[in-house]
PDB file of C-alpha atoms in Angstrom:
ATOM      1  CA  GLY A   1      17.452  51.447   5.219  1.00  0.00           C
ATOM      2  CA  GLU A   2      15.415  54.329   3.873  1.00  0.00           C
ATOM      3  CA  LEU A   3      16.176  57.474   1.765  1.00  0.00           C
ATOM      4  CA  ASP A   4      14.273  60.769   2.111  1.00  0.00           C
ATOM      5  CA  THR A   5      13.044  62.790  -0.866  1.00  0.00           C
ATOM      6  CA  ASP A   6      16.408  64.540  -1.425  1.00  0.00           C
ATOM      7  CA  GLY A   7      18.305  61.245  -1.451  1.00  0.00           C
ATOM      8  CA  LYS A   8      19.774  61.481   2.038  1.00  0.00           C
ATOM      9  CA  PHE A   9      19.791  58.535   4.405  1.00  0.00           C
ATOM     10  CA  ILE A  10      17.208  58.706   7.204  1.00  0.00           C
ATOM     11  CA  PHE A  11      17.867  57.451  10.726  1.00  0.00           C
ATOM     12  CA  PRO A  12      16.836  55.346  12.440  1.00  0.00           C
ATOM     13  CA  ALA A  13      17.669  53.020   9.558  1.00  0.00           C
ATOM     14  CA  LEU A  14      15.026  50.303   8.982  1.00  0.00           C
ATOM     15  CA  PHE A  15      16.437  46.877   8.364  1.00  0.00           C
ATOM     16  CA  THR A  16      13.792  44.245   7.672  1.00  0.00           C
ATOM     17  CA  ASN A  17      13.978  40.507   8.109  1.00  0.00           C
ATOM     18  CA  LYS A  18      11.620  37.586   7.625  1.00  0.00           C
ATOM     19  CA  TYR A  19      11.102  34.847  10.222  1.00  0.00           C
ATOM     20  CA  THR A  20      10.117  31.432   8.889  1.00  0.00           C
ATOM     21  CA  PRO A  21      10.351  28.602  11.444  1.00  0.00           C
ATOM     22  CA  THR A  22      11.331  25.123  10.324  1.00  0.00           C
ATOM     23  CA  PRO A  23       8.126  23.155   9.607  1.00  0.00           C
ATOM     24  CA  THR A  24       7.094  19.989  11.425  1.00  0.00           C
ATOM     25  CA  SER A  25       4.928  17.161  10.123  1.00  0.00           C
ATOM     26  CA  TYR A  26       2.508  14.449  11.216  1.00  0.00           C
ATOM     27  CA  GLN A  27       2.062  11.054   9.544  1.00  0.00           C
ATOM     28  CA  PRO A  28      -1.496   9.665   9.785  1.00  0.00           C
ATOM     29  CA  MET A  29      -2.064   6.010   8.916  1.00  0.00           C
ATOM     30  CA  ALA A  30      -5.000   3.599   8.772  1.00  0.00           C
ATOM     31  CA  LYS A  31      -5.417  -0.131   9.229  1.00  0.00           C
ATOM     32  CA  LYS A  32      -8.411  -2.405   8.737  1.00  0.00           C
ATOM     33  CA  LEU A  33      -9.084  -5.031  11.385  1.00  0.00           C
ATOM     34  CA  MET A  34     -11.845  -7.634  11.308  1.00  0.00           C
ATOM     35  CA  THR A  35     -13.435  -8.625  14.630  1.00  0.00           C
ATOM     36  CA  GLU A  36     -12.330 -11.823  16.354  1.00  0.00           C
ATOM     37  CA  ASP A  37     -15.626 -13.573  15.615  1.00  0.00           C
ATOM     38  CA  SER A  38     -15.476 -12.648  11.936  1.00  0.00           C
ATOM     39  CA  ASN A  39     -15.075 -15.191   9.177  1.00  0.00           C
ATOM     40  CA  PRO A  40     -11.863 -14.869   7.142  1.00  0.00           C
ATOM     41  CA  LEU A  41     -12.548 -13.024   3.896  1.00  0.00           C
ATOM     42  CA  PRO A  42     -12.900 -15.405   0.937  1.00  0.00           C
ATOM     43  CA  LYS A  43     -11.062 -12.999  -1.406  1.00  0.00           C
ATOM     44  CA  ASP A  44      -9.186  -9.693  -1.328  1.00  0.00           C
ATOM     45  CA  ARG A  45     -11.389  -6.820  -0.187  1.00  0.00           C
ATOM     46  CA  ASP A  46     -10.735  -3.067  -0.330  1.00  0.00           C
ATOM     47  CA  PHE A  47     -11.781  -0.584   2.346  1.00  0.00           C
ATOM     48  CA  GLN A  48     -11.619   3.208   2.112  1.00  0.00           C
ATOM     49  CA  PHE A  49     -10.690   5.729   4.772  1.00  0.00           C
ATOM     50  CA  LYS A  50     -10.862   9.505   4.663  1.00  0.00           C
ATOM     51  CA  ILE A  51      -9.111  12.224   6.631  1.00  0.00           C
ATOM     52  CA  THR A  52     -10.776  15.652   6.584  1.00  0.00           C
ATOM     53  CA  ALA A  53      -9.289  18.898   7.864  1.00  0.00           C
ATOM     54  CA  ASP A  54     -11.682  20.937   9.967  1.00  0.00           C
ATOM     55  CA  GLY A  55     -13.105  23.916   8.088  1.00  0.00           C
ATOM     56  CA  LYS A  56     -12.021  26.268  10.893  1.00  0.00           C
ATOM     57  CA  ASN A  57      -8.365  25.210  10.907  1.00  0.00           C
ATOM     58  CA  PRO A  58      -5.894  28.092  10.559  1.00  0.00           C
ATOM     59  CA  ASP A  59      -3.679  28.465   7.520  1.00  0.00           C
ATOM     60  CA  GLY A  60      -0.448  26.571   7.958  1.00  0.00           C
ATOM     61  CA  ALA A  61      -1.249  22.898   7.240  1.00  0.00           C
ATOM     62  CA  SER A  62      -0.583  21.189   3.926  1.00  0.00           C
ATOM     63  CA  LEU A  63      -4.043  19.580   4.236  1.00  0.00           C
ATOM     64  CA  ALA A  64      -5.936  22.865   4.048  1.00  0.00           C
ATOM     65  CA  ALA A  65      -9.091  23.647   6.027  1.00  0.00           C
ATOM     66  CA  GLY A  66     -12.096  21.797   4.606  1.00  0.00           C
ATOM     67  CA  SER A  67     -10.066  19.562   2.305  1.00  0.00           C
ATOM     68  CA  SER A  68      -9.734  15.795   2.572  1.00  0.00           C
ATOM     69  CA  GLU A  69      -7.815  12.777   1.342  1.00  0.00           C
ATOM     70  CA  THR A  70      -9.068   9.234   0.793  1.00  0.00           C
ATOM     71  CA  ILE A  71      -6.945   6.088   0.761  1.00  0.00           C
ATOM     72  CA  THR A  72      -7.709   2.420   0.112  1.00  0.00           C
ATOM     73  CA  VAL A  73      -6.427  -0.430   2.250  1.00  0.00           C
ATOM     74  CA  THR A  74      -6.716  -4.085   1.322  1.00  0.00           C
ATOM     75  CA  VAL A  75      -7.437  -7.120   3.472  1.00  0.00           C
ATOM     76  CA  LYS A  76      -6.055 -10.136   1.664  1.00  0.00           C
ATOM     77  CA  ALA A  77      -8.048 -13.330   1.193  1.00  0.00           C
ATOM     78  CA  ASN A  78      -8.188 -15.568   4.277  1.00  0.00           C
ATOM     79  CA  LYS A  79      -6.812 -12.755   6.433  1.00  0.00           C
ATOM     80  CA  THR A  80      -8.499 -10.692   9.141  1.00  0.00           C
ATOM     81  CA  GLU A  81      -6.469  -7.473   8.945  1.00  0.00           C
ATOM     82  CA  SER A  82      -4.676  -5.228   6.494  1.00  0.00           C
ATOM     83  CA  ASP A  83      -1.190  -3.812   6.569  1.00  0.00           C
ATOM     84  CA  PRO A  84      -0.972  -0.217   7.841  1.00  0.00           C
ATOM     85  CA  LYS A  85      -1.181   2.313   5.027  1.00  0.00           C
ATOM     86  CA  PRO A  86      -0.159   5.977   5.297  1.00  0.00           C
ATOM     87  CA  PHE A  87      -2.060   9.034   4.236  1.00  0.00           C
ATOM     88  CA  THR A  88       0.052  11.861   2.831  1.00  0.00           C
ATOM     89  CA  ALA A  89       2.079  13.373   5.683  1.00  0.00           C
ATOM     90  CA  ILE A  90       0.633  16.663   6.928  1.00  0.00           C
ATOM     91  CA  GLU A  91       3.200  19.463   7.073  1.00  0.00           C
ATOM     92  CA  PHE A  92       2.699  22.387   9.439  1.00  0.00           C
ATOM     93  CA  THR A  93       4.292  25.720   8.622  1.00  0.00           C
ATOM     94  CA  ALA A  94       2.620  27.838  11.313  1.00  0.00           C
ATOM     95  CA  ALA A  95       1.805  27.448  14.982  1.00  0.00           C
ATOM     96  CA  GLY A  96      -1.821  26.818  15.857  1.00  0.00           C
ATOM     97  CA  THR A  97      -4.425  24.210  16.772  1.00  0.00           C
ATOM     98  CA  TYR A  98      -5.602  21.919  13.998  1.00  0.00           C
ATOM     99  CA  LYS A  99      -8.400  19.327  13.928  1.00  0.00           C
ATOM    100  CA  PHE A 100      -8.782  16.359  11.608  1.00  0.00           C
ATOM    101  CA  THR A 101     -11.561  13.765  11.356  1.00  0.00           C
ATOM    102  CA  PHE A 102     -10.836  10.151  10.425  1.00  0.00           C
ATOM    103  CA  THR A 103     -13.737   8.287   8.803  1.00  0.00           C
ATOM    104  CA  GLU A 104     -14.289   4.900   7.261  1.00  0.00           C
ATOM    105  CA  ILE A 105     -16.399   5.183   4.123  1.00  0.00           C
ATOM    106  CA  THR A 106     -19.326   2.828   4.702  1.00  0.00           C
ATOM    107  CA  PRO A 107     -18.476  -0.559   3.156  1.00  0.00           C
ATOM    108  CA  THR A 108     -20.874  -1.955   0.546  1.00  0.00           C
ATOM    109  CA  ILE A 109     -19.374  -5.453   0.574  1.00  0.00           C
ATOM    110  CA  PRO A 110     -21.966  -8.212   1.114  1.00  0.00           C
ATOM    111  CA  GLY A 111     -21.664  -9.672   4.616  1.00  0.00           C
ATOM    112  CA  ILE A 112     -19.576  -6.764   5.982  1.00  0.00           C
ATOM    113  CA  THR A 113     -20.982  -4.809   8.901  1.00  0.00           C
ATOM    114  CA  ARG A 114     -19.449  -2.045  10.965  1.00  0.00           C
ATOM    115  CA  ALA A 115     -18.293  -2.838  14.449  1.00  0.00           C
ATOM    116  CA  GLU A 116     -20.795  -2.051  17.192  1.00  0.00           C
ATOM    117  CA  GLY A 117     -20.398   1.493  18.496  1.00  0.00           C
ATOM    118  CA  TYR A 118     -18.531   2.745  15.417  1.00  0.00           C
ATOM    119  CA  THR A 119     -17.703   6.447  15.690  1.00  0.00           C
ATOM    120  CA  ASP A 120     -15.430   8.732  13.708  1.00  0.00           C
ATOM    121  CA  ALA A 121     -12.189   9.795  15.404  1.00  0.00           C
ATOM    122  CA  VAL A 122     -11.482  13.519  15.753  1.00  0.00           C
ATOM    123  CA  LEU A 123      -7.807  14.267  16.268  1.00  0.00           C
ATOM    124  CA  THR A 124      -6.655  17.641  17.593  1.00  0.00           C
ATOM    125  CA  ILE A 125      -3.008  18.621  17.059  1.00  0.00           C
ATOM    126  CA  LYS A 126      -1.400  21.636  18.726  1.00  0.00           C
ATOM    127  CA  VAL A 127       1.693  23.061  17.021  1.00  0.00           C
ATOM    128  CA  ASP A 128       3.959  25.505  18.867  1.00  0.00           C
ATOM    129  CA  ASP A 129       7.104  27.468  18.088  1.00  0.00           C
ATOM    130  CA  ASP A 130       9.958  26.003  20.136  1.00  0.00           C
ATOM    131  CA  GLY A 131      11.697  29.399  20.397  1.00  0.00           C
ATOM    132  CA  ASN A 132      14.710  28.103  18.514  1.00  0.00           C
ATOM    133  CA  GLY A 133      13.487  28.582  14.974  1.00  0.00           C
ATOM    134  CA  GLY A 134      11.412  25.436  14.701  1.00  0.00           C
ATOM    135  CA  LEU A 135       7.849  24.189  15.041  1.00  0.00           C
ATOM    136  CA  VAL A 136       6.971  21.203  17.235  1.00  0.00           C
ATOM    137  CA  ILE A 137       3.819  19.198  17.905  1.00  0.00           C
ATOM    138  CA  THR A 138       3.155  19.671  21.621  1.00  0.00           C
ATOM    139  CA  GLU A 139      -0.278  18.041  21.994  1.00  0.00           C
ATOM    140  CA  GLN A 140      -2.300  15.270  20.357  1.00  0.00           C
ATOM    141  CA  ASN A 141      -5.792  14.624  21.701  1.00  0.00           C
ATOM    142  CA  VAL A 142      -8.785  12.624  20.551  1.00  0.00           C
ATOM    143  CA  SER A 143     -12.303  13.764  21.358  1.00  0.00           C
ATOM    144  CA  PHE A 144     -13.567  10.201  20.845  1.00  0.00           C
ATOM    145  CA  THR A 145     -11.499   7.230  19.806  1.00  0.00           C
ATOM    146  CA  GLY A 146     -14.130   5.379  17.789  1.00  0.00           C
ATOM    147  CA  ASP A 147     -12.365   2.207  16.743  1.00  0.00           C
ATOM    148  CA  GLY A 148      -8.899   3.672  17.067  1.00  0.00           C
ATOM    149  CA  GLU A 149      -6.625   2.967  19.993  1.00  0.00           C
ATOM    150  CA  LEU A 150      -5.282   5.129  22.781  1.00  0.00           C
ATOM    151  CA  SER A 151      -1.721   4.611  23.906  1.00  0.00           C
ATOM    152  CA  THR A 152      -0.819   4.574  27.587  1.00  0.00           C
ATOM    153  CA  ASP A 153      -0.074   8.313  27.600  1.00  0.00           C
ATOM    154  CA  GLY A 154      -3.482   9.159  26.143  1.00  0.00           C
ATOM    155  CA  LYS A 155      -2.255  10.058  22.680  1.00  0.00           C
ATOM    156  CA  PHE A 156      -3.919   8.641  19.614  1.00  0.00           C
ATOM    157  CA  THR A 157      -2.118   5.590  18.348  1.00  0.00           C
ATOM    158  CA  PHE A 158      -1.761   5.240  14.603  1.00  0.00           C
ATOM    159  CA  PRO A 159      -2.400   3.329  12.557  1.00  0.00           C
ATOM    160  CA  ALA A 160      -5.994   3.945  13.596  1.00  0.00           C
ATOM    161  CA  LEU A 161      -7.765   0.608  13.744  1.00  0.00           C
ATOM    162  CA  PHE A 162     -11.179   0.548  12.118  1.00  0.00           C
ATOM    163  CA  THR A 163     -12.884  -2.759  12.787  1.00  0.00           C
ATOM    164  CA  ASN A 164     -15.572  -4.566  10.819  1.00  0.00           C
ATOM    165  CA  LYS A 165     -17.269  -7.913  11.022  1.00  0.00           C
ATOM    166  CA  TYR A 166     -17.690 -10.271   8.081  1.00  0.00           C
ATOM    167  CA  ILE A 167     -20.565 -12.741   8.381  1.00  0.00           C
ATOM    168  CA  PRO A 168     -21.684 -14.186   5.051  1.00  0.00           C
ATOM    169  CA  ASP A 169     -25.346 -14.959   4.453  1.00  0.00           C
ATOM    170  CA  PRO A 170     -25.899 -18.428   5.896  1.00  0.00           C
ATOM    171  CA  THR A 171     -26.845 -21.486   3.924  1.00  0.00           C
ATOM    172  CA  SER A 172     -28.123 -24.799   5.257  1.00  0.00           C
ATOM    173  CA  TYR A 173     -27.915 -28.514   4.728  1.00  0.00           C
ATOM    174  CA  GLN A 174     -30.628 -30.958   5.787  1.00  0.00           C
ATOM    175  CA  PRO A 175     -29.149 -34.326   6.731  1.00  0.00           C
ATOM    176  CA  LYS A 176     -31.533 -37.282   6.641  1.00  0.00           C
ATOM    177  CA  ALA A 177     -31.328 -40.958   7.506  1.00  0.00           C
ATOM    178  CA  LYS A 178     -33.216 -43.970   6.239  1.00  0.00           C
ATOM    179  CA  LYS A 179     -33.250 -47.573   7.486  1.00  0.00           C
ATOM    180  CA  LEU A 180     -33.238 -50.302   4.848  1.00  0.00           C
ATOM    181  CA  MET A 181     -33.464 -54.001   5.609  1.00  0.00           C
ATOM    182  CA  SER A 182     -31.500 -56.372   3.410  1.00  0.00           C
ATOM    183  CA  GLU A 183     -33.271 -58.164   0.572  1.00  0.00           C
ATOM    184  CA  ASP A 184     -32.966 -61.564   2.245  1.00  0.00           C
ATOM    185  CA  SER A 185     -34.416 -60.237   5.476  1.00  0.00           C
ATOM    186  CA  ASN A 186     -37.845 -61.317   6.696  1.00  0.00           C
ATOM    187  CA  PRO A 187     -40.366 -58.510   7.026  1.00  0.00           C
ATOM    188  CA  LEU A 188     -40.552 -57.145  10.531  1.00  0.00           C
ATOM    189  CA  PRO A 189     -43.579 -58.444  12.398  1.00  0.00           C
ATOM    190  CA  GLU A 190     -44.113 -55.065  14.105  1.00  0.00           C
ATOM    191  CA  ASP A 191     -42.823 -51.489  14.115  1.00  0.00           C
ATOM    192  CA  ARG A 192     -39.209 -51.150  15.148  1.00  0.00           C
ATOM    193  CA  ASP A 193     -37.247 -47.971  15.953  1.00  0.00           C
ATOM    194  CA  PHE A 194     -33.627 -47.411  14.968  1.00  0.00           C
ATOM    195  CA  GLN A 195     -31.393 -44.513  16.078  1.00  0.00           C
ATOM    196  CA  PHE A 196     -28.771 -42.618  14.097  1.00  0.00           C
ATOM    197  CA  LYS A 197     -26.339 -39.915  15.202  1.00  0.00           C
ATOM    198  CA  VAL A 198     -24.532 -37.155  13.294  1.00  0.00           C
ATOM    199  CA  THR A 199     -21.291 -35.892  14.854  1.00  0.00           C
ATOM    200  CA  ALA A 200     -19.410 -32.734  13.828  1.00  0.00           C
ATOM    201  CA  ASP A 201     -15.686 -33.194  13.347  1.00  0.00           C
ATOM    202  CA  SER A 202     -13.625 -31.655  16.156  1.00  0.00           C
ATOM    203  CA  SER A 203     -11.640 -29.582  13.630  1.00  0.00           C
ATOM    204  CA  ASN A 204     -14.759 -27.789  12.361  1.00  0.00           C
ATOM    205  CA  ARG A 205     -14.866 -24.014  12.881  1.00  0.00           C
ATOM    206  CA  ALA A 206     -17.130 -23.037  15.762  1.00  0.00           C
ATOM    207  CA  LEU A 207     -20.002 -20.672  14.996  1.00  0.00           C
TER     208      LEU A 207
END
């Protein structure tokens, strides 16, 4: 309430309250996937991914506007994909529309190339007040999927899959053949041709 200058109570009385809805959160994740025609990695390799909050995002997200987080995922030797790895969950304490960009930091590993058509994924999340004292995520949209995946209802599927191709620098081997007559053989009276064939084992990996 409120008192006037002589200490008497003034009406209407003012009773103040604070409204703080229950927060909601979103769990982004990332996963590294090598393309089907990629060679298995000869040893463990690390890949880095970054999530960046749009600089125009409203206040109300634990990943503040303009800030980012980077994580490292590992593809084990002789494997073609990593396990999913989470970023820090993003907590929302206010309704609004928030945008986040998912990027793979360009690999510098010899033989690793980005998948054709690589593009960053921009995720837009809309948070609304449910009218019952809580916040809820009501929309998730991707402006371009890049190498992520869309689920059947059009929402971005996480872990986001960022694909690369591993093709090591080639090396070569030059097979040769030579015909040798036995020591007790008579010299050939004229030129003679002999044929040899090299056959790849059926279990060899196709190129």
